[in-house]
Amino acid sequence: MNIFRLAGDMTHLLSILVLLLKIYATKSCSGISRKTQELYAIVFMARYLDLFTDFISVYNTFMKLIFIASSLAIVWCMRFHPVVRRSYDRELDTFRYFFLVGASFALALVWHDKFTLQEVFWAFSIYLEAVAILPQLVLLQRSGNVDNLTGQYVFFLGAYRAFYILNWIYRYMTEPRFTRWIAGISGVVQTALYADFFYYYFISWKNNSKLKLPA
Amino acid sequence: KEEDDFKDEL
């Protein structure tokens, strides 16, 4: 564990807490893409297949459980909670994410560390996470003004993978033979997808204005 | 090889 990876994990946890706060405090999920939440639930379930077979540390197991439980709880809220589900922007959240799932799985069948079920699903989860934010970014562009908590949620979600990139650079420099090409390249793509969001987020912070993404 | 591509990250 290094400071970059810890910062990444804490930022990721923070993004989830901000999203839970937004849904709980406002009893609303307006501006949140359910499709992105569903993709993240798939990402965590596909990535943590080793949850009960490989014990790495209490921290590792605890965080995996938090990520799986929170993503499923958020999807459940957005689908079945009688109050929250009414504020779902159904007509705006129309990104056809089936292609993202299919393409990620196809790529995982081709490019993986080892051709085993666990490794193919791990690579699938890495590729899928890289594109999972797309429905959310599309929804933000369509829904015009973005409430503060939603903006902070997306910001922290993008920032966590940037910390992981620093972590991979650090490990590459300090650990012999450390390579994480699949996660590294996907992580760069994932963070790059946030580039324009980060730009408009910075502008709104500098001008102290409402966050607005151009349509 | 086995140990260093061990998935220890989240």
Coordinates of N, CA and C in Angstrom, one line a residue:
Chain A
M1 N 0.9 -1.2 0.0 CA 0.0 0.0 0.0 C 0.9 1.2 0.0
N2 N 0.5 2.2 -0.9 CA 1.3 3.5 -0.9 C 0.3 4.6 -0.8
I3 N 0.8 5.8 -0.6 CA -0.1 7.0 -0.3 C -1.0 7.2 -1.4
F4 N -0.5 7.0 -2.7 CA -1.3 7.3 -3.8 C -2.6 6.3 -3.9
R5 N -2.3 5.0 -3.6 CA -3.4 4.0 -3.6 C -4.3 4.3 -2.5
L6 N -3.8 4.7 -1.3 CA -4.7 5.0 -0.2 C -5.6 6.2 -0.5
A7 N -4.9 7.2 -1.1 CA -5.7 8.4 -1.5 C -6.7 8.0 -2.5
G8 N -6.4 7.2 -3.4 CA -7.3 6.7 -4.5 C -8.5 6.0 -3.8
D9 N -8.2 5.1 -3.0 CA -9.3 4.3 -2.3 C -10.2 5.2 -1.5
M10 N -9.6 6.2 -0.8 CA -10.4 7.1 0.1 C -11.2 8.0 -0.8
T11 N -10.7 8.4 -1.9 CA -11.4 9.3 -2.8 C -12.6 8.6 -3.4
H12 N -12.4 7.3 -3.7 CA -13.4 6.5 -4.3 C -14.5 6.3 -3.2
L13 N -14.1 6.0 -2.0 CA -15.1 5.8 -0.9 C -15.8 7.1 -0.7
L14 N -15.1 8.3 -0.8 CA -15.8 9.6 -0.6 C -16.8 9.8 -1.7
S15 N -16.5 9.4 -2.9 CA -17.5 9.6 -4.0 C -18.8 8.8 -3.7
I16 N -18.6 7.6 -3.2 CA -19.8 6.8 -2.8 C -20.6 7.4 -1.7
L17 N -19.8 7.9 -0.7 CA -20.5 8.6 0.5 C -21.3 9.8 0.0
V18 N -20.7 10.6 -0.9 CA -21.3 11.8 -1.4 C -22.6 11.4 -2.1
L19 N -22.5 10.4 -2.9 CA -23.7 9.9 -3.7 C -24.8 9.5 -2.7
L20 N -24.4 8.7 -1.7 CA -25.4 8.2 -0.7 C -26.0 9.4 0.0
L21 N -25.1 10.4 0.3 CA -25.6 11.6 1.0 C -26.7 12.3 0.2
K22 N -26.3 12.5 -1.1 CA -27.2 13.2 -2.0 C -28.6 12.5 -2.1
I23 N -28.6 11.1 -2.2 CA -29.8 10.4 -2.4 C -30.6 10.4 -1.0
Y24 N -29.8 10.3 0.1 CA -30.5 10.2 1.4 C -31.0 11.6 1.8
A25 N -30.2 12.6 1.6 CA -30.5 14.0 2.1 C -31.6 14.6 1.2
T26 N -31.6 14.4 -0.1 CA -32.6 15.0 -0.9 C -33.7 14.1 -1.3
K27 N -33.6 12.8 -0.9 CA -34.5 11.8 -1.3 C -34.8 11.8 -2.8
S28 N -33.7 12.2 -3.5 CA -33.9 12.3 -4.9 C -32.6 11.8 -5.6
C29 N -32.8 11.2 -6.8 CA -31.7 10.8 -7.6 C -31.6 11.5 -8.9
S30 N -32.2 12.7 -8.9 CA -32.2 13.5 -10.2 C -30.8 13.8 -10.6
G31 N -30.5 13.7 -11.8 CA -29.1 14.0 -12.3 C -28.2 12.8 -12.2
I32 N -28.7 11.7 -11.6 CA -27.8 10.5 -11.4 C -28.2 9.5 -12.5
S33 N -27.2 8.9 -13.2 CA -27.5 7.9 -14.2 C -27.6 6.6 -13.5
R34 N -28.8 5.9 -13.6 CA -29.0 4.6 -13.0 C -28.1 3.6 -13.8
K35 N -27.9 3.9 -15.1 CA -27.2 2.9 -15.9 C -25.7 2.9 -15.5
T36 N -25.2 4.1 -15.1 CA -23.8 4.1 -14.6 C -23.7 3.3 -13.3
Q37 N -24.7 3.5 -12.4 CA -24.7 2.8 -11.2 C -24.8 1.2 -11.4
E38 N -25.6 0.8 -12.4 CA -25.7 -0.6 -12.7 C -24.4 -1.1 -13.3
L39 N -23.8 -0.3 -14.1 CA -22.5 -0.8 -14.7 C -21.5 -0.9 -13.5
Y40 N -21.5 0.0 -12.6 CA -20.5 -0.1 -11.5 C -20.8 -1.3 -10.6
A41 N -22.1 -1.7 -10.4 CA -22.4 -2.9 -9.7 C -21.8 -4.1 -10.4
I42 N -22.0 -4.1 -11.7 CA -21.4 -5.2 -12.5 C -19.9 -5.2 -12.4
V43 N -19.3 -4.0 -12.5 CA -17.8 -3.9 -12.3 C -17.3 -4.6 -11.0
F44 N -17.9 -4.2 -9.9 CA -17.5 -4.7 -8.6 C -17.7 -6.2 -8.5
M45 N -18.9 -6.7 -9.0 CA -19.2 -8.1 -8.8 C -18.3 -9.0 -9.7
A46 N -17.9 -8.4 -10.9 CA -17.0 -9.2 -11.8 C -15.6 -9.1 -11.3
R47 N -15.2 -8.0 -10.6 CA -13.8 -7.8 -10.2 C -13.5 -8.6 -8.9
Y48 N -14.5 -8.7 -8.0 CA -14.3 -9.2 -6.7 C -14.8 -10.7 -6.5
L49 N -14.6 -11.4 -7.6 CA -15.0 -12.9 -7.6 C -14.2 -13.6 -6.5
D50 N -13.0 -13.0 -6.3 CA -12.0 -13.7 -5.4 C -12.3 -13.3 -3.9
L51 N -13.5 -12.6 -3.7 CA -13.8 -12.1 -2.4 C -13.7 -13.1 -1.3
F52 N -14.2 -14.3 -1.6 CA -14.2 -15.4 -0.6 C -13.1 -16.4 -0.8
T53 N -12.4 -16.3 -1.8 CA -11.3 -17.3 -2.0 C -9.9 -16.8 -1.7
D54 N -9.6 -15.5 -2.1 CA -8.3 -15.0 -1.7 C -8.4 -13.9 -0.6
F55 N -7.9 -14.2 0.6 CA -7.9 -13.2 1.6 C -6.6 -12.4 1.5
I56 N -6.7 -11.1 1.3 CA -5.5 -10.3 1.2 C -5.3 -9.5 2.5
S57 N -6.3 -8.8 2.9 CA -6.2 -8.1 4.2 C -7.7 -7.7 4.6
V58 N -7.8 -7.4 5.9 CA -9.1 -7.0 6.4 C -9.6 -5.7 5.6
Y59 N -8.6 -4.8 5.4 CA -8.9 -3.6 4.6 C -9.5 -4.0 3.2
N60 N -8.8 -4.9 2.6 CA -9.2 -5.2 1.2 C -10.5 -5.8 1.1
T61 N -10.8 -6.8 2.1 CA -12.1 -7.4 2.1 C -13.2 -6.5 2.5
F62 N -12.9 -5.6 3.5 CA -13.9 -4.6 3.9 C -14.3 -3.7 2.8
M63 N -13.3 -3.2 2.1 CA -13.6 -2.2 1.0 C -14.4 -2.9 -0.1
K64 N -14.0 -4.1 -0.4 CA -14.7 -4.8 -1.5 C -16.2 -5.0 -1.1
L65 N -16.5 -5.3 0.1 CA -17.8 -5.5 0.6 C -18.6 -4.1 0.5
I66 N -17.9 -3.1 0.9 CA -18.5 -1.7 0.9 C -18.9 -1.4 -0.5
F67 N -18.0 -1.6 -1.5 CA -18.2 -1.2 -2.9 C -19.4 -2.0 -3.5
I68 N -19.4 -3.3 -3.2 CA -20.5 -4.1 -3.8 C -21.8 -3.8 -3.1
A69 N -21.8 -3.7 -1.8 CA -23.1 -3.4 -1.1 C -23.6 -2.0 -1.5
S70 N -22.7 -1.0 -1.5 CA -23.2 0.4 -1.8 C -23.7 0.5 -3.2
S71 N -23.0 -0.1 -4.2 CA -23.5 0.0 -5.6 C -24.8 -0.7 -5.8
L72 N -25.0 -1.9 -5.1 CA -26.3 -2.6 -5.2 C -27.4 -1.8 -4.5
A73 N -27.0 -1.2 -3.4 CA -28.1 -0.4 -2.6 C -28.5 0.8 -3.4
I74 N -27.6 1.4 -4.1 CA -28.0 2.6 -4.9 C -28.9 2.2 -6.1
V75 N -28.5 1.1 -6.7 CA -29.3 0.6 -7.8 C -30.7 0.3 -7.3
W76 N -30.8 -0.4 -6.1 CA -32.0 -0.8 -5.5 C -32.9 0.5 -5.3
C77 N -32.3 1.5 -4.7 CA -33.0 2.7 -4.4 C -33.6 3.3 -5.6
M78 N -32.7 3.4 -6.6 CA -33.2 4.1 -7.9 C -34.2 3.3 -8.6
R79 N -34.3 2.0 -8.3 CA -35.4 1.2 -9.0 C -36.6 1.0 -8.2
F80 N -36.4 0.8 -6.8 CA -37.6 0.4 -6.0 C -38.0 1.3 -4.9
H81 N -37.1 2.2 -4.5 CA -37.5 3.0 -3.3 C -38.6 3.9 -3.8
P82 N -39.8 3.9 -3.1 CA -41.0 4.6 -3.6 C -40.8 6.1 -3.8
V83 N -40.0 6.7 -3.0 CA -39.8 8.2 -3.2 C -38.7 8.5 -4.2
V84 N -37.5 7.8 -4.0 CA -36.3 8.1 -4.8 C -36.6 7.8 -6.3
R85 N -37.2 6.7 -6.5 CA -37.4 6.2 -7.9 C -38.2 7.2 -8.7
R86 N -39.0 8.0 -8.1 CA -39.8 9.0 -8.9 C -39.0 10.1 -9.5
S87 N -37.8 10.3 -8.9 CA -37.0 11.5 -9.4 C -35.9 11.0 -10.4
Y88 N -36.0 9.8 -10.8 CA -35.1 9.2 -11.8 C -35.4 9.8 -13.2
D89 N -34.3 10.4 -13.8 CA -34.5 11.0 -15.2 C -34.5 9.9 -16.2
R90 N -35.6 9.2 -16.2 CA -35.7 8.0 -17.1 C -35.6 8.4 -18.6
E91 N -36.2 9.6 -19.0 CA -36.1 9.9 -20.4 C -34.8 10.5 -20.8
L92 N -34.0 10.9 -19.8 CA -32.6 11.4 -20.2 C -31.5 10.3 -20.1
D93 N -31.8 9.3 -19.3 CA -30.8 8.3 -19.1 C -30.9 7.1 -20.1
T94 N -30.6 7.5 -21.3 CA -31.0 6.5 -22.4 C -29.7 5.9 -23.1
F95 N -28.6 6.1 -22.5 CA -27.4 5.6 -23.1 C -27.5 4.0 -23.3
R96 N -27.2 3.5 -24.5 CA -27.4 2.1 -24.7 C -26.2 1.4 -24.2
Y97 N -26.1 1.1 -22.9 CA -24.9 0.6 -22.3 C -24.7 -0.9 -22.6
F98 N -25.6 -1.5 -23.2 CA -25.4 -3.0 -23.5 C -24.1 -3.1 -24.4
F99 N -23.9 -2.1 -25.3 CA -22.7 -2.2 -26.1 C -21.4 -2.1 -25.3
L100 N -21.5 -1.3 -24.2 CA -20.3 -1.1 -23.4 C -20.0 -2.5 -22.7
V101 N -21.0 -3.2 -22.3 CA -20.8 -4.4 -21.6 C -20.3 -5.5 -22.6
G102 N -20.9 -5.5 -23.7 CA -20.5 -6.5 -24.8 C -19.1 -6.3 -25.2
A103 N -18.8 -5.0 -25.5 CA -17.4 -4.7 -26.1 C -16.4 -5.0 -25.0
S104 N -16.7 -4.7 -23.7 CA -15.7 -4.9 -22.6 C -15.5 -6.4 -22.5
F105 N -16.5 -7.2 -22.5 CA -16.4 -8.6 -22.3 C -15.6 -9.2 -23.5
A106 N -15.9 -8.7 -24.7 CA -15.2 -9.3 -25.9 C -13.7 -9.0 -25.8
L107 N -13.4 -7.7 -25.4 CA -12.0 -7.4 -25.3 C -11.3 -8.2 -24.2
A108 N -12.1 -8.5 -23.1 CA -11.5 -9.3 -22.0 C -11.2 -10.7 -22.5
L109 N -12.0 -11.2 -23.4 CA -11.7 -12.6 -23.9 C -10.4 -12.6 -24.8
V110 N -10.1 -11.4 -25.3 CA -8.9 -11.3 -26.1 C -7.7 -10.9 -25.3
W111 N -7.8 -9.9 -24.5 CA -6.7 -9.4 -23.7 C -6.9 -9.5 -22.2
H112 N -6.1 -10.4 -21.6 CA -6.2 -10.7 -20.2 C -4.9 -11.2 -19.7
D113 N -4.7 -11.2 -18.4 CA -3.4 -11.7 -17.9 C -3.3 -13.2 -18.0
K114 N -4.4 -13.9 -17.6 CA -4.4 -15.4 -17.8 C -5.8 -15.8 -18.3
F115 N -5.9 -16.8 -19.1 CA -7.2 -17.2 -19.5 C -7.9 -18.1 -18.5
T116 N -8.2 -17.5 -17.4 CA -9.0 -18.2 -16.4 C -10.3 -17.4 -16.2
L117 N -11.3 -18.0 -15.6 CA -12.6 -17.3 -15.4 C -12.4 -16.0 -14.6
Q118 N -11.6 -16.2 -13.5 CA -11.4 -15.0 -12.6 C -10.7 -13.9 -13.3
E119 N -9.6 -14.3 -14.1 CA -8.8 -13.2 -14.7 C -9.6 -12.6 -15.9
V120 N -10.3 -13.4 -16.6 CA -11.1 -12.8 -17.7 C -12.2 -11.8 -17.2
F121 N -12.8 -12.2 -16.1 CA -13.8 -11.3 -15.5 C -13.1 -10.1 -14.8
W122 N -11.9 -10.3 -14.4 CA -11.2 -9.1 -13.8 C -10.9 -8.1 -14.9
A123 N -10.4 -8.6 -16.0 CA -10.1 -7.7 -17.2 C -11.4 -7.1 -17.7
F124 N -12.4 -7.9 -17.7 CA -13.8 -7.3 -18.1 C -14.2 -6.2 -17.2
S125 N -13.9 -6.3 -15.9 CA -14.4 -5.3 -15.0 C -13.5 -4.0 -15.1
I126 N -12.2 -4.2 -15.5 CA -11.3 -3.1 -15.7 C -11.8 -2.3 -16.9
Y127 N -12.1 -3.0 -18.0 CA -12.5 -2.3 -19.3 C -13.9 -1.6 -19.1
L128 N -14.8 -2.4 -18.4 CA -16.1 -1.8 -18.2 C -16.1 -0.6 -17.3
E129 N -15.2 -0.6 -16.3 CA -15.1 0.6 -15.4 C -14.6 1.8 -16.2
A130 N -13.8 1.5 -17.2 CA -13.2 2.7 -17.9 C -14.3 3.4 -18.7
V131 N -15.4 2.8 -19.1 CA -16.4 3.4 -19.9 C -17.7 3.6 -19.1
A132 N -17.7 3.1 -17.8 CA -19.0 3.1 -17.1 C -19.5 4.5 -16.8
I133 N -18.6 5.5 -16.8 CA -19.1 6.9 -16.5 C -19.8 7.5 -17.7
L134 N -19.7 6.9 -18.9 CA -20.3 7.6 -20.1 C -21.8 7.9 -19.9
P135 N -22.6 6.9 -19.5 CA -24.0 7.3 -19.3 C -24.2 8.5 -18.4
Q136 N -23.4 8.6 -17.3 CA -23.5 9.7 -16.4 C -23.1 11.0 -17.0
L137 N -22.1 11.0 -17.8 CA -21.6 12.2 -18.4 C -22.6 12.7 -19.5
V138 N -23.2 11.8 -20.2 CA -24.2 12.1 -21.2 C -25.4 12.7 -20.5
L139 N -25.8 12.1 -19.3 CA -27.0 12.6 -18.6 C -26.7 14.0 -18.1
L140 N -25.5 14.3 -17.6 CA -25.1 15.6 -17.1 C -25.2 16.6 -18.2
Q141 N -24.8 16.3 -19.4 CA -24.9 17.2 -20.5 C -26.3 17.5 -20.9
R142 N -27.2 16.5 -20.8 CA -28.6 16.7 -21.1 C -29.4 17.4 -20.0
S143 N -28.9 17.2 -18.8 CA -29.8 17.7 -17.7 C -29.4 19.1 -17.3
G144 N -28.5 19.8 -18.1 CA -28.3 21.2 -17.9 C -27.6 21.4 -16.5
N145 N -28.4 22.1 -15.6 CA -27.7 22.4 -14.3 C -27.5 21.2 -13.5
V146 N -26.3 21.2 -12.8 CA -25.9 20.0 -12.1 C -25.9 20.4 -10.6
D147 N -26.5 19.6 -9.7 CA -26.5 20.0 -8.3 C -25.1 19.7 -7.7
N148 N -24.8 20.5 -6.7 CA -23.4 20.4 -6.1 C -23.0 19.0 -5.8
L149 N -23.9 18.2 -5.1 CA -23.5 16.9 -4.6 C -23.2 16.0 -5.8
T150 N -24.0 16.1 -6.9 CA -23.8 15.3 -8.1 C -22.5 15.6 -8.7
G151 N -22.2 16.9 -8.8 CA -20.9 17.4 -9.4 C -19.8 16.8 -8.6
Q152 N -19.9 16.9 -7.2 CA -18.8 16.4 -6.4 C -18.6 14.9 -6.5
Y153 N -19.8 14.2 -6.6 CA -19.7 12.8 -6.8 C -18.9 12.4 -8.0
V154 N -19.2 13.0 -9.2 CA -18.5 12.7 -10.4 C -17.1 13.1 -10.3
F155 N -16.8 14.2 -9.7 CA -15.4 14.7 -9.6 C -14.6 13.7 -8.8
F156 N -15.1 13.3 -7.6 CA -14.3 12.3 -6.8 C -14.1 11.0 -7.5
L157 N -15.2 10.6 -8.2 CA -15.2 9.3 -9.0 C -14.1 9.4 -10.0
G158 N -13.9 10.5 -10.7 CA -12.9 10.6 -11.7 C -11.5 10.8 -11.1
A159 N -11.5 11.5 -9.9 CA -10.1 11.7 -9.3 C -9.5 10.4 -8.7
Y160 N -10.4 9.5 -8.3 CA -9.8 8.3 -7.6 C -8.9 7.5 -8.6
R161 N -9.3 7.4 -9.9 CA -8.5 6.6 -10.8 C -7.2 7.4 -11.2
A162 N -7.3 8.7 -11.1 CA -6.1 9.5 -11.4 C -5.0 9.2 -10.3
F163 N -5.5 9.0 -9.0 CA -4.6 8.7 -7.9 C -4.0 7.3 -8.2
Y164 N -4.9 6.4 -8.7 CA -4.4 5.0 -9.0 C -3.3 5.0 -10.1
I165 N -3.4 5.9 -11.0 CA -2.3 6.0 -12.1 C -1.0 6.4 -11.4
L166 N -1.1 7.4 -10.5 CA 0.1 7.7 -9.7 C 0.6 6.5 -8.9
N167 N -0.3 5.7 -8.4 CA 0.1 4.5 -7.6 C 0.8 3.6 -8.5
W168 N 0.3 3.3 -9.8 CA 1.0 2.4 -10.7 C 2.4 2.9 -11.1
I169 N 2.5 4.2 -11.3 CA 3.8 4.8 -11.7 C 4.8 4.5 -10.5
Y170 N 4.3 4.8 -9.3 CA 5.1 4.7 -8.1 C 5.6 3.2 -7.9
R171 N 4.6 2.3 -8.1 CA 4.9 0.8 -7.9 C 5.9 0.4 -9.1
Y172 N 5.6 0.9 -10.3 CA 6.5 0.5 -11.4 C 7.9 0.9 -11.1
M173 N 8.1 2.1 -10.4 CA 9.4 2.6 -10.1 C 10.1 1.9 -8.9
T174 N 9.2 1.4 -8.0 CA 9.8 0.9 -6.8 C 9.8 -0.6 -6.7
E175 N 8.9 -1.3 -7.4 CA 8.9 -2.7 -7.3 C 9.4 -3.3 -8.6
P176 N 10.4 -4.2 -8.5 CA 10.9 -4.9 -9.7 C 9.8 -5.7 -10.4
R177 N 9.9 -5.6 -11.7 CA 9.0 -6.4 -12.5 C 7.5 -6.1 -12.3
F178 N 7.2 -4.9 -11.6 CA 5.7 -4.6 -11.5 C 5.2 -4.1 -12.8
T179 N 4.2 -4.7 -13.3 CA 3.5 -4.2 -14.5 C 2.0 -4.4 -14.3
R180 N 1.2 -3.4 -14.7 CA -0.3 -3.5 -14.7 C -0.8 -2.9 -15.9
W181 N -0.3 -3.5 -17.1 CA -0.7 -2.8 -18.4 C -2.2 -2.7 -18.6
I182 N -2.9 -3.7 -18.3 CA -4.4 -3.7 -18.5 C -5.0 -2.6 -17.7
A183 N -4.7 -2.6 -16.4 CA -5.3 -1.6 -15.5 C -4.8 -0.2 -15.8
G184 N -3.5 -0.2 -16.1 CA -2.8 1.1 -16.4 C -3.4 1.8 -17.6
I185 N -3.4 1.1 -18.7 CA -3.9 1.7 -20.0 C -5.4 2.1 -19.8
S186 N -6.2 1.1 -19.3 CA -7.6 1.4 -19.1 C -7.8 2.6 -18.1
G187 N -7.0 2.7 -17.1 CA -7.1 3.8 -16.1 C -6.8 5.1 -16.8
V188 N -5.9 5.2 -17.7 CA -5.6 6.4 -18.4 C -6.8 6.8 -19.3
V189 N -7.4 5.8 -20.0 CA -8.6 6.1 -20.8 C -9.7 6.6 -20.0
Q190 N -9.9 5.9 -18.8 CA -11.0 6.2 -17.9 C -10.9 7.7 -17.4
T191 N -9.7 8.0 -17.0 CA -9.5 9.4 -16.5 C -9.6 10.4 -17.6
A192 N -9.1 10.1 -18.8 CA -9.2 11.0 -19.9 C -10.7 11.3 -20.2
L193 N -11.6 10.4 -20.0 CA -13.0 10.6 -20.3 C -13.6 11.7 -19.4
Y194 N -12.9 12.0 -18.3 CA -13.4 13.0 -17.4 C -12.8 14.4 -17.7
A195 N -11.9 14.4 -18.7 CA -11.1 15.6 -18.9 C -12.0 16.8 -19.1
D196 N -13.0 16.8 -19.9 CA -13.8 18.0 -20.1 C -14.7 18.3 -18.9
F197 N -15.1 17.2 -18.2 CA -15.9 17.4 -17.0 C -15.0 18.2 -16.0
F198 N -13.7 17.7 -15.8 CA -12.8 18.4 -14.9 C -12.6 19.8 -15.2
Y199 N -12.6 20.1 -16.6 CA -12.3 21.5 -17.0 C -13.5 22.3 -16.6
Y200 N -14.7 21.9 -16.9 CA -15.9 22.7 -16.5 C -16.1 22.8 -15.0
Y201 N -15.7 21.7 -14.3 CA -15.8 21.7 -12.8 C -14.9 22.7 -12.3
F202 N -13.7 22.8 -12.9 CA -12.7 23.8 -12.4 C -13.2 25.2 -12.6
I203 N -13.7 25.4 -13.9 CA -14.2 26.8 -14.2 C -15.3 27.2 -13.2
S204 N -16.2 26.2 -12.9 CA -17.4 26.6 -12.0 C -16.8 26.9 -10.6
W205 N -15.7 26.2 -10.3 CA -15.2 26.4 -8.9 C -14.5 27.7 -8.9
K206 N -13.8 28.1 -10.0 CA -13.0 29.3 -10.1 C -14.0 30.5 -10.1
N207 N -15.0 30.4 -10.9 CA -15.9 31.5 -11.0 C -17.0 31.5 -9.9
N208 N -16.9 30.4 -9.1 CA -18.0 30.2 -8.1 C -19.4 30.3 -8.7
S209 N -19.4 29.6 -9.9 CA -20.7 29.6 -10.6 C -21.3 28.2 -10.6
K210 N -22.5 28.0 -11.0 CA -23.1 26.7 -11.1 C -22.4 25.9 -12.2
L211 N -22.2 24.6 -11.9 CA -21.6 23.7 -12.9 C -22.5 23.5 -14.0
K212 N -22.0 23.8 -15.2 CA -22.9 23.5 -16.4 C -22.0 22.9 -17.5
L213 N -22.4 21.8 -18.0 CA -21.7 21.2 -19.1 C -22.4 21.6 -20.4
P214 N -21.7 22.0 -21.5 CA -22.3 22.4 -22.7 C -23.0 21.2 -23.3
A215 N -24.2 21.4 -23.9 CA -25.0 20.3 -24.5 C -24.2 19.7 -25.6
Chain B
K1 N 6.8 -15.1 -11.1 CA 5.8 -14.4 -11.9 C 4.4 -14.4 -11.1
E2 N 4.2 -15.6 -10.6 CA 2.8 -15.9 -10.0 C 2.5 -14.8 -9.0
E3 N 3.5 -14.5 -8.1 CA 3.1 -13.7 -6.9 C 3.0 -12.2 -7.4
D4 N 3.7 -11.7 -8.4 CA 3.7 -10.3 -8.5 C 2.6 -9.8 -9.4
D5 N 1.8 -10.7 -10.1 CA 0.7 -10.2 -10.8 C -0.6 -10.5 -9.9
F6 N -0.3 -10.8 -8.6 CA -1.4 -11.1 -7.7 C -2.2 -9.8 -7.5
K7 N -3.5 -9.9 -7.7 CA -4.4 -8.8 -7.6 C -4.6 -8.3 -6.2
D8 N -3.7 -7.4 -5.8 CA -3.8 -6.9 -4.4 C -4.5 -5.6 -4.3
E9 N -4.9 -5.0 -5.5 CA -5.6 -3.7 -5.5 C -7.1 -3.8 -5.7
L10 N -7.8 -2.8 -5.3 CA -9.2 -2.8 -5.4 C -9.7 -2.6 -6.8

